[in-house]
Amino acid sequence: MRLESFDRNKSYFAIIFLPQLWMYAWCQSVPEPYSIQVDSSISVQEGLCVIIPCAFTAEHKTTFKNSTGYWKSNYETNIASSNASVPIVKENFHVMGNPDNGDCTLNITDARKQDTGTYFFRFEGSKETSIKYNYLSDKITLLVTDLTQKPEVSNLGHLRVGEEVTLTCSPPGNCDGTDPTITWWKDNLDGIWGKSSSVTFTPLLSDHKTSITCEVNYPAVRASSQKTIVLDVQYPPSINILIGPSGTIANHTVVLNEGDSVTLNCSVISNPAAYVTWTKGENNVVSSVTGQGLELYLMDVTSSDINTYSCSAWNQHGDTSDFVDIILQSKNEDPEVKLSFETSPTPAPEIVTAFSPQCDDFAFSGPRNIDFMILGAFIAGNLLILSLIALALLCCVRRNMKKRQEAIINNGEELSTPRTASVYKNLNE
């Protein structure tokens, strides 16, 4: 009894549910008459462009004749159309694909912030087919962001002084649109360096570590982007031998006293860093390093240190060398002149004075005798003046006394006393 009931239930299940399962499976295997394949979310930077691949079917078909494709933001507004005679509202949206081939690819150039929004595709077949369909279930959402992508500047690697090179600047974004303007700037030059996609120049030593900037401007959206590179200009070494940090050496020679100490500084300018050595004599290397210079210390100099010291520097672009001779001065030499690189004071111009033959001996007696001569002449002159004054006074007294005598005689006065006669006599003598 129970077995019969179970068999009867199985029959009911098969009759009711098997047809439904079969219909569901058939529906899943049959494609929908209208379908579209396109990304639902698109992002593009301002001023750049983007191509959005798209493919569709209509009435299960992928090929058509005389069809038209549209991209729309709503039912009334055509954003782009495959038919050039159809009015559109966005000149930078283009139906790139051919709807006759089931291609609805969209190209957006010169992206603007106001292009951000949601769009859908509409297909219209020929008049004979009367197929019209809006693919509303598969809209795309477009987001336009700030321009942060930088242009590409050709990688020149290591440059070399005197060798001509060309720099190329490629704008960001690799599709059609309004051509951007390109401007070059060089930080060791005033003003614009170039206004094309490439510049050609010959690097100088002063260009090492110079910054060069390529600026790309998108006039359609007033957006710009730039990239800066730093030049690596390489060159062979050049050297300069100094005493200590900055003392120069005259005639490649340093003269020392026994027991002195000295520091020879070989300063090197190169890129890349040079291999530097100090050599004593022919081939006795006393010190070496890879860098921008090397110091050699000579302590308590003796006769064994007398020699020629050479500094050499080389890198992959060339080599150079210089030398200095160390000399010990004799004991009878002027001890004030110790190092030949010291600067001696310039002697004052010699003043030559001509003298008469009678004064030759006095002229070479020195400045002190000249002072005594002037003093003696001064005293002699004053004595002469005083003598003349005294003589003049005496003459005046004698003249006055004589006049008085004549006046007395004329008035009839007598010489009554011997004393008066004596005075008179003295005055007449």
Coordinates of C-alpha atoms in Angstrom, one line a residue:
M1 CA 0.0 0.0 0.0
R2 CA 2.8 2.4 0.9
L3 CA 4.7 1.5 -2.2
E4 CA 1.8 2.3 -4.4
S5 CA 1.4 5.7 -2.7
F6 CA 5.0 6.5 -3.2
D7 CA 4.9 5.6 -6.9
R8 CA 1.8 7.7 -7.4
N9 CA 3.5 10.8 -5.8
K10 CA 6.5 10.4 -8.1
S11 CA 4.2 10.5 -11.1
Y12 CA 2.6 13.7 -9.9
F13 CA 6.0 15.3 -9.4
A14 CA 7.1 14.4 -12.9
I15 CA 4.0 15.7 -14.5
I16 CA 3.9 19.0 -12.7
F17 CA 7.6 20.1 -12.3
L18 CA 9.5 18.6 -15.2
P19 CA 7.9 20.8 -17.8
Q20 CA 8.7 23.9 -15.7
L21 CA 12.3 22.9 -15.4
W22 CA 12.6 22.3 -19.1
M23 CA 11.1 25.7 -19.9
Y24 CA 13.5 27.4 -17.5
A25 CA 16.5 25.7 -19.1
W26 CA 15.3 26.6 -22.6
C27 CA 14.9 30.3 -21.6
Q28 CA 18.4 30.4 -20.2
S29 CA 19.9 29.0 -23.4
V30 CA 18.1 31.3 -25.8
P31 CA 19.8 34.7 -26.2
E32 CA 17.7 37.9 -25.7
P33 CA 16.8 39.7 -28.9
Y34 CA 18.4 43.0 -27.7
S35 CA 21.7 43.0 -25.9
I36 CA 24.7 45.3 -25.4
Q37 CA 28.3 44.8 -24.1
V38 CA 29.8 48.0 -22.7
D39 CA 31.6 49.0 -19.5
S40 CA 29.2 50.5 -17.0
S41 CA 31.7 53.0 -15.4
I42 CA 34.2 55.1 -17.2
S43 CA 36.8 57.6 -15.8
V44 CA 38.9 60.1 -17.8
Q45 CA 41.1 63.0 -16.8
E46 CA 40.2 66.6 -17.9
G47 CA 41.6 67.5 -21.3
L48 CA 42.3 63.9 -22.3
C49 CA 40.3 61.4 -24.3
V50 CA 38.9 57.9 -23.9
I51 CA 37.6 55.2 -26.2
I52 CA 34.7 53.1 -24.9
P53 CA 34.4 49.8 -26.7
C54 CA 30.8 48.7 -27.3
A55 CA 28.9 45.9 -29.2
F56 CA 25.2 45.2 -29.5
T57 CA 22.6 42.9 -31.1
A58 CA 19.0 43.8 -32.2
E59 CA 16.4 41.1 -33.0
H60 CA 19.2 38.6 -32.5
K61 CA 21.2 40.1 -35.4
T62 CA 24.6 41.8 -35.5
T63 CA 24.6 43.1 -39.1
F64 CA 22.3 45.7 -40.6
K65 CA 21.8 48.1 -43.5
N66 CA 21.4 51.8 -43.4
S67 CA 21.1 51.8 -39.6
T68 CA 21.8 54.7 -37.2
G69 CA 23.4 54.7 -33.7
Y70 CA 22.9 57.3 -31.0
W71 CA 24.4 58.0 -27.6
K72 CA 21.9 60.0 -25.5
S73 CA 21.7 61.5 -22.0
N74 CA 17.9 61.3 -22.1
Y75 CA 15.1 60.5 -24.6
E76 CA 15.2 63.9 -26.2
T77 CA 18.9 64.8 -26.2
N78 CA 21.3 63.3 -28.7
I79 CA 24.9 63.4 -27.4
A80 CA 26.5 61.8 -30.5
S81 CA 25.2 60.1 -33.7
S82 CA 26.6 58.0 -36.5
N83 CA 24.5 60.2 -38.9
A84 CA 26.4 63.5 -39.4
S85 CA 23.1 65.3 -40.3
V86 CA 21.6 64.6 -36.8
P87 CA 21.9 67.6 -34.4
I88 CA 24.0 66.8 -31.4
V89 CA 24.8 68.8 -28.2
K90 CA 28.4 67.7 -27.5
E91 CA 31.0 68.2 -30.2
N92 CA 33.6 66.1 -28.3
F93 CA 31.4 62.9 -28.3
H94 CA 31.7 60.7 -31.4
V95 CA 30.1 57.4 -32.5
M96 CA 33.3 55.7 -33.5
G97 CA 31.9 52.3 -34.4
N98 CA 29.6 51.4 -37.4
P99 CA 26.1 50.4 -36.3
D100 CA 25.7 48.3 -39.4
N101 CA 28.3 45.9 -37.9
G102 CA 26.8 45.9 -34.4
D103 CA 29.5 48.3 -33.2
C104 CA 28.5 51.1 -30.9
T105 CA 32.0 52.2 -29.8
L106 CA 32.1 55.8 -28.3
N107 CA 35.0 58.2 -28.5
I108 CA 35.2 61.1 -26.1
T109 CA 37.9 63.8 -26.8
D110 CA 38.9 67.0 -24.8
A111 CA 37.0 65.7 -21.8
R112 CA 35.5 68.4 -19.6
K113 CA 34.2 68.4 -16.1
Q114 CA 30.7 69.1 -17.4
D115 CA 30.8 65.9 -19.4
T116 CA 30.4 63.9 -16.2
G117 CA 27.0 62.1 -16.4
T118 CA 25.1 58.9 -17.4
Y119 CA 24.5 57.9 -21.1
F120 CA 22.8 55.1 -23.0
F121 CA 22.8 53.8 -26.6
R122 CA 19.9 53.8 -29.0
F123 CA 19.7 51.9 -32.2
E124 CA 17.5 52.6 -35.2
G125 CA 17.3 50.2 -38.2
S126 CA 16.4 51.1 -41.7
K127 CA 12.9 52.2 -42.6
E128 CA 12.2 48.7 -44.0
T129 CA 12.9 47.0 -40.6
S130 CA 11.4 49.6 -38.3
I131 CA 13.7 48.4 -35.5
K132 CA 14.1 51.0 -32.7
Y133 CA 15.5 50.2 -29.3
N134 CA 16.9 52.1 -26.2
Y135 CA 19.4 50.1 -24.2
L136 CA 18.4 51.6 -21.0
S137 CA 19.3 48.6 -18.8
D138 CA 23.0 49.0 -19.7
K139 CA 23.8 52.7 -19.2
I140 CA 27.4 54.0 -18.8
T141 CA 28.4 56.4 -16.1
L142 CA 31.2 58.9 -17.1
L143 CA 33.4 60.6 -14.5
V144 CA 35.8 63.4 -15.6
T145 CA 38.5 64.1 -13.0
D146 CA 41.3 66.6 -12.5
L147 CA 44.3 66.4 -14.9
T148 CA 47.1 64.7 -13.0
Q149 CA 48.7 62.6 -15.7
K150 CA 52.1 64.0 -16.7
P151 CA 53.7 64.2 -20.2
E152 CA 56.5 61.8 -21.1
V153 CA 60.0 63.2 -21.7
S154 CA 62.5 61.0 -23.5
N155 CA 65.0 59.4 -21.2
L156 CA 68.4 60.4 -22.5
G157 CA 70.4 58.8 -19.7
H158 CA 73.9 60.1 -19.3
L159 CA 74.7 63.1 -21.4
R160 CA 78.3 64.2 -22.3
V161 CA 79.7 67.7 -22.6
G162 CA 79.9 68.8 -26.3
E163 CA 77.7 66.0 -27.7
E164 CA 74.4 67.1 -29.3
V165 CA 71.2 65.5 -28.1
T166 CA 67.4 65.8 -28.7
L167 CA 64.7 65.9 -26.0
T168 CA 61.2 64.8 -26.9
C169 CA 58.0 65.6 -24.9
S170 CA 54.9 63.4 -25.5
P171 CA 51.5 64.7 -24.1
P172 CA 49.5 62.4 -21.8
G173 CA 46.6 60.6 -23.4
N174 CA 47.0 58.7 -26.6
C175 CA 44.0 59.5 -28.9
D176 CA 42.7 62.2 -31.2
G177 CA 41.6 65.6 -29.9
T178 CA 42.6 69.2 -30.0
D179 CA 46.4 69.4 -30.2
P180 CA 47.9 70.7 -27.0
T181 CA 50.6 73.4 -26.9
I182 CA 54.0 72.3 -25.6
T183 CA 56.5 74.7 -23.9
W184 CA 60.0 74.0 -22.7
W185 CA 61.7 75.7 -19.7
K186 CA 65.4 75.6 -18.7
D187 CA 66.2 76.8 -15.2
N188 CA 69.5 78.4 -16.1
L189 CA 67.9 80.4 -18.9
D190 CA 65.5 83.3 -18.7
G191 CA 62.2 82.9 -20.7
I192 CA 60.9 80.1 -22.9
W193 CA 63.5 77.6 -24.1
G194 CA 61.4 76.0 -26.8
K195 CA 57.8 75.7 -28.2
S196 CA 57.7 72.3 -30.0
S197 CA 57.5 68.7 -29.1
S198 CA 61.3 68.3 -29.3
V199 CA 64.4 70.5 -28.6
T200 CA 68.0 69.9 -29.7
F201 CA 70.9 71.3 -27.8
T202 CA 74.6 70.7 -26.9
P203 CA 75.2 70.2 -23.2
L204 CA 77.7 72.4 -21.4
L205 CA 79.5 71.8 -18.1
S206 CA 77.2 74.3 -16.5
D207 CA 74.1 72.2 -17.6
H208 CA 75.0 69.5 -15.1
K209 CA 72.1 69.1 -12.6
T210 CA 70.1 71.7 -14.6
S211 CA 66.3 71.2 -14.5
I212 CA 64.4 71.1 -17.7
T213 CA 60.6 71.3 -17.7
C214 CA 58.1 70.3 -20.5
E215 CA 54.7 71.9 -20.0
V216 CA 51.6 70.7 -22.0
N217 CA 48.6 73.0 -22.2
Y218 CA 45.1 72.0 -23.3
P219 CA 43.4 75.2 -24.6
A220 CA 40.0 73.6 -25.1
V221 CA 39.6 73.0 -21.4
R222 CA 42.2 75.4 -19.9
A223 CA 44.1 72.5 -18.2
S224 CA 47.8 71.9 -18.1
S225 CA 50.4 69.4 -17.0
Q226 CA 54.1 69.4 -16.8
K227 CA 57.1 67.2 -16.1
T228 CA 60.6 68.1 -14.9
I229 CA 63.8 66.2 -15.4
V230 CA 67.3 66.9 -14.1
L231 CA 70.2 66.6 -16.6
D232 CA 73.1 64.3 -15.8
V233 CA 76.0 65.8 -17.9
Q234 CA 79.2 63.8 -17.7
Y235 CA 82.7 65.1 -18.4
P236 CA 86.4 64.2 -18.0
P237 CA 88.2 65.3 -14.9
S238 CA 90.2 68.5 -14.4
I239 CA 92.5 69.1 -11.4
N240 CA 94.1 71.9 -9.4
I241 CA 96.8 71.4 -6.8
L242 CA 96.7 73.7 -3.8
I243 CA 98.6 74.3 -0.6
G244 CA 96.1 73.5 2.2
P245 CA 92.5 74.4 1.3
S246 CA 93.1 77.3 -1.0
G247 CA 96.8 78.4 -1.3
T248 CA 98.1 78.5 -4.8
I249 CA 101.4 77.2 -5.9
A250 CA 103.8 79.2 -8.1
N251 CA 105.7 77.5 -10.9
H252 CA 104.8 74.0 -9.6
T253 CA 107.3 74.5 -6.7
V254 CA 107.1 74.5 -2.9
V255 CA 110.3 75.5 -1.0
L256 CA 110.4 74.3 2.6
N257 CA 112.8 74.2 5.6
E258 CA 113.8 70.9 7.0
G259 CA 111.3 69.9 9.7
D260 CA 108.4 71.8 8.1
S261 CA 105.0 70.2 7.3
V262 CA 102.8 70.8 4.4
T263 CA 99.4 69.6 3.0
L264 CA 99.1 69.2 -0.8
N265 CA 95.4 69.3 -1.9
C266 CA 94.6 67.8 -5.3
S267 CA 91.1 69.2 -6.1
V268 CA 89.2 67.3 -8.8
I269 CA 86.1 68.3 -10.8
S270 CA 84.5 65.4 -12.8
N271 CA 81.4 63.5 -13.5
P272 CA 81.3 60.6 -12.7
A273 CA 83.7 60.7 -9.8
A274 CA 87.3 60.1 -10.9
Y275 CA 89.9 57.7 -9.6
V276 CA 92.6 60.0 -8.0
T277 CA 96.2 59.1 -7.0
W278 CA 99.2 60.9 -5.6
T279 CA 102.5 59.6 -6.9
K280 CA 106.0 60.3 -5.6
G281 CA 108.7 60.2 -8.3
E282 CA 108.1 57.9 -11.3
N283 CA 105.7 55.2 -10.1
N284 CA 105.5 55.1 -6.3
V285 CA 101.8 55.6 -5.5
V286 CA 101.5 57.0 -2.1
S287 CA 97.7 57.5 -1.9
S288 CA 94.6 56.9 -4.0
V289 CA 90.8 57.3 -3.7
T290 CA 87.7 57.5 -5.9
G291 CA 86.1 60.9 -5.4
Q292 CA 86.4 64.6 -6.0
G293 CA 89.9 65.2 -4.5
L294 CA 92.7 63.8 -2.5
E295 CA 95.1 65.4 0.1
L296 CA 98.7 64.4 0.7
Y297 CA 100.3 65.2 4.1
L298 CA 104.1 65.7 4.3
M299 CA 105.1 65.9 8.0
D300 CA 108.5 66.9 9.3
V301 CA 110.1 67.2 5.9
T302 CA 113.6 65.9 5.4
S303 CA 115.9 65.5 2.4
S304 CA 114.3 62.1 1.7
D305 CA 111.0 64.0 0.9
I306 CA 112.6 66.0 -1.9
N307 CA 110.9 64.8 -5.1
T308 CA 108.3 65.5 -7.7
Y309 CA 104.7 64.7 -6.5
S310 CA 102.1 64.1 -9.2
C311 CA 98.4 64.0 -8.9
S312 CA 96.5 62.0 -11.6
A313 CA 92.7 61.7 -12.1
W314 CA 90.7 59.7 -14.7
N315 CA 87.2 58.4 -15.4
Q316 CA 85.5 56.8 -18.4
H317 CA 85.6 60.1 -20.3
G318 CA 89.3 61.0 -20.0
D319 CA 92.2 61.6 -17.7
T320 CA 94.6 64.4 -16.6
S321 CA 97.5 65.1 -14.2
D322 CA 99.6 67.8 -12.6
F323 CA 102.7 67.9 -10.4
V324 CA 104.5 69.9 -7.7
D325 CA 108.3 69.8 -6.8
I326 CA 109.2 69.8 -3.1
I327 CA 112.5 71.6 -2.5
L328 CA 114.5 72.2 0.8
Q329 CA 116.1 75.7 0.9
S330 CA 119.7 76.2 2.0
K331 CA 120.5 77.4 5.5
N332 CA 122.2 80.6 4.2
E333 CA 119.1 81.7 2.4
D334 CA 116.9 84.4 3.8
P335 CA 114.8 82.7 6.5
E336 CA 111.9 85.0 5.8
V337 CA 111.4 83.5 2.3
K338 CA 110.1 80.1 3.2
L339 CA 107.5 79.0 0.7
S340 CA 107.8 79.9 -2.9
F341 CA 104.0 80.2 -3.3
E342 CA 103.9 83.1 -0.8
T343 CA 103.4 86.6 -2.3
S344 CA 106.3 89.1 -1.6
P345 CA 105.3 92.7 -1.0
T346 CA 105.9 95.0 -4.0
P347 CA 108.8 97.4 -3.3
A348 CA 108.1 101.1 -3.3
P349 CA 109.2 103.1 -6.3
E350 CA 112.8 104.4 -6.0
I351 CA 113.2 108.2 -5.8
V352 CA 116.4 109.6 -7.4
T353 CA 117.5 113.2 -6.5
A354 CA 120.2 115.1 -8.3
F355 CA 122.8 117.0 -6.2
S356 CA 125.6 119.5 -7.1
P357 CA 129.2 118.1 -6.9
Q358 CA 130.0 120.1 -3.7
C359 CA 127.1 118.4 -1.9
D360 CA 127.6 114.8 -3.0
D361 CA 129.0 113.8 0.4
F362 CA 126.2 115.5 2.2
A363 CA 123.5 114.2 -0.1
F364 CA 124.3 110.6 0.7
S365 CA 124.5 111.1 4.5
G366 CA 120.9 110.4 4.9
P367 CA 117.7 112.2 5.9
R368 CA 119.0 113.0 9.4
N369 CA 121.8 115.3 8.0
I370 CA 119.3 117.0 5.7
D371 CA 117.3 118.0 8.9
F372 CA 120.4 119.5 10.6
M373 CA 121.2 121.4 7.4
I374 CA 117.8 123.1 7.4
L375 CA 118.0 123.9 11.2
G376 CA 121.5 125.5 10.8
A377 CA 120.3 127.6 7.8
F378 CA 117.3 128.7 9.9
I379 CA 119.5 129.8 12.9
A380 CA 122.1 131.6 10.6
G381 CA 119.3 133.5 8.9
N382 CA 117.9 134.7 12.2
L383 CA 121.3 135.9 13.5
L384 CA 121.9 137.8 10.3
I385 CA 118.5 139.5 10.6
L386 CA 119.2 140.5 14.3
S387 CA 122.6 141.9 13.3
L388 CA 121.1 144.1 10.6
I389 CA 118.4 145.3 13.1
A390 CA 121.1 146.2 15.7
L391 CA 123.2 148.0 13.1
A392 CA 120.2 150.0 11.9
L393 CA 119.4 151.1 15.5
L394 CA 123.0 152.2 16.1
C395 CA 122.9 154.3 12.9
C396 CA 119.7 156.0 14.0
V397 CA 121.2 156.8 17.5
R398 CA 124.3 158.4 15.9
R399 CA 122.2 160.4 13.5
N400 CA 120.0 161.8 16.3
M401 CA 123.0 162.7 18.5
K402 CA 124.6 164.6 15.6
K403 CA 121.5 166.6 14.9
R404 CA 121.3 167.6 18.6
Q405 CA 124.9 168.8 18.5
E406 CA 124.2 171.0 15.5
A407 CA 121.2 172.4 17.2
I408 CA 123.2 173.4 20.3
I409 CA 125.9 175.1 18.2
N410 CA 123.3 177.0 16.3
N411 CA 121.7 178.3 19.5
G412 CA 125.0 179.6 20.8
E413 CA 125.4 177.4 23.7
E414 CA 128.9 177.1 25.2
L415 CA 130.7 174.2 26.2
S416 CA 131.3 175.4 29.8
T417 CA 132.4 172.3 31.5
P418 CA 135.1 169.7 30.8
R419 CA 132.5 166.9 31.0
T420 CA 130.4 168.6 28.3
A421 CA 133.4 169.0 26.1
S422 CA 134.3 165.4 26.6
V423 CA 130.9 164.2 25.5
Y424 CA 131.0 166.4 22.6
K425 CA 134.4 165.1 21.6
N426 CA 133.2 161.6 21.8
L427 CA 130.2 162.2 19.7
N428 CA 132.4 163.8 17.0
E429 CA 134.8 161.0 16.8

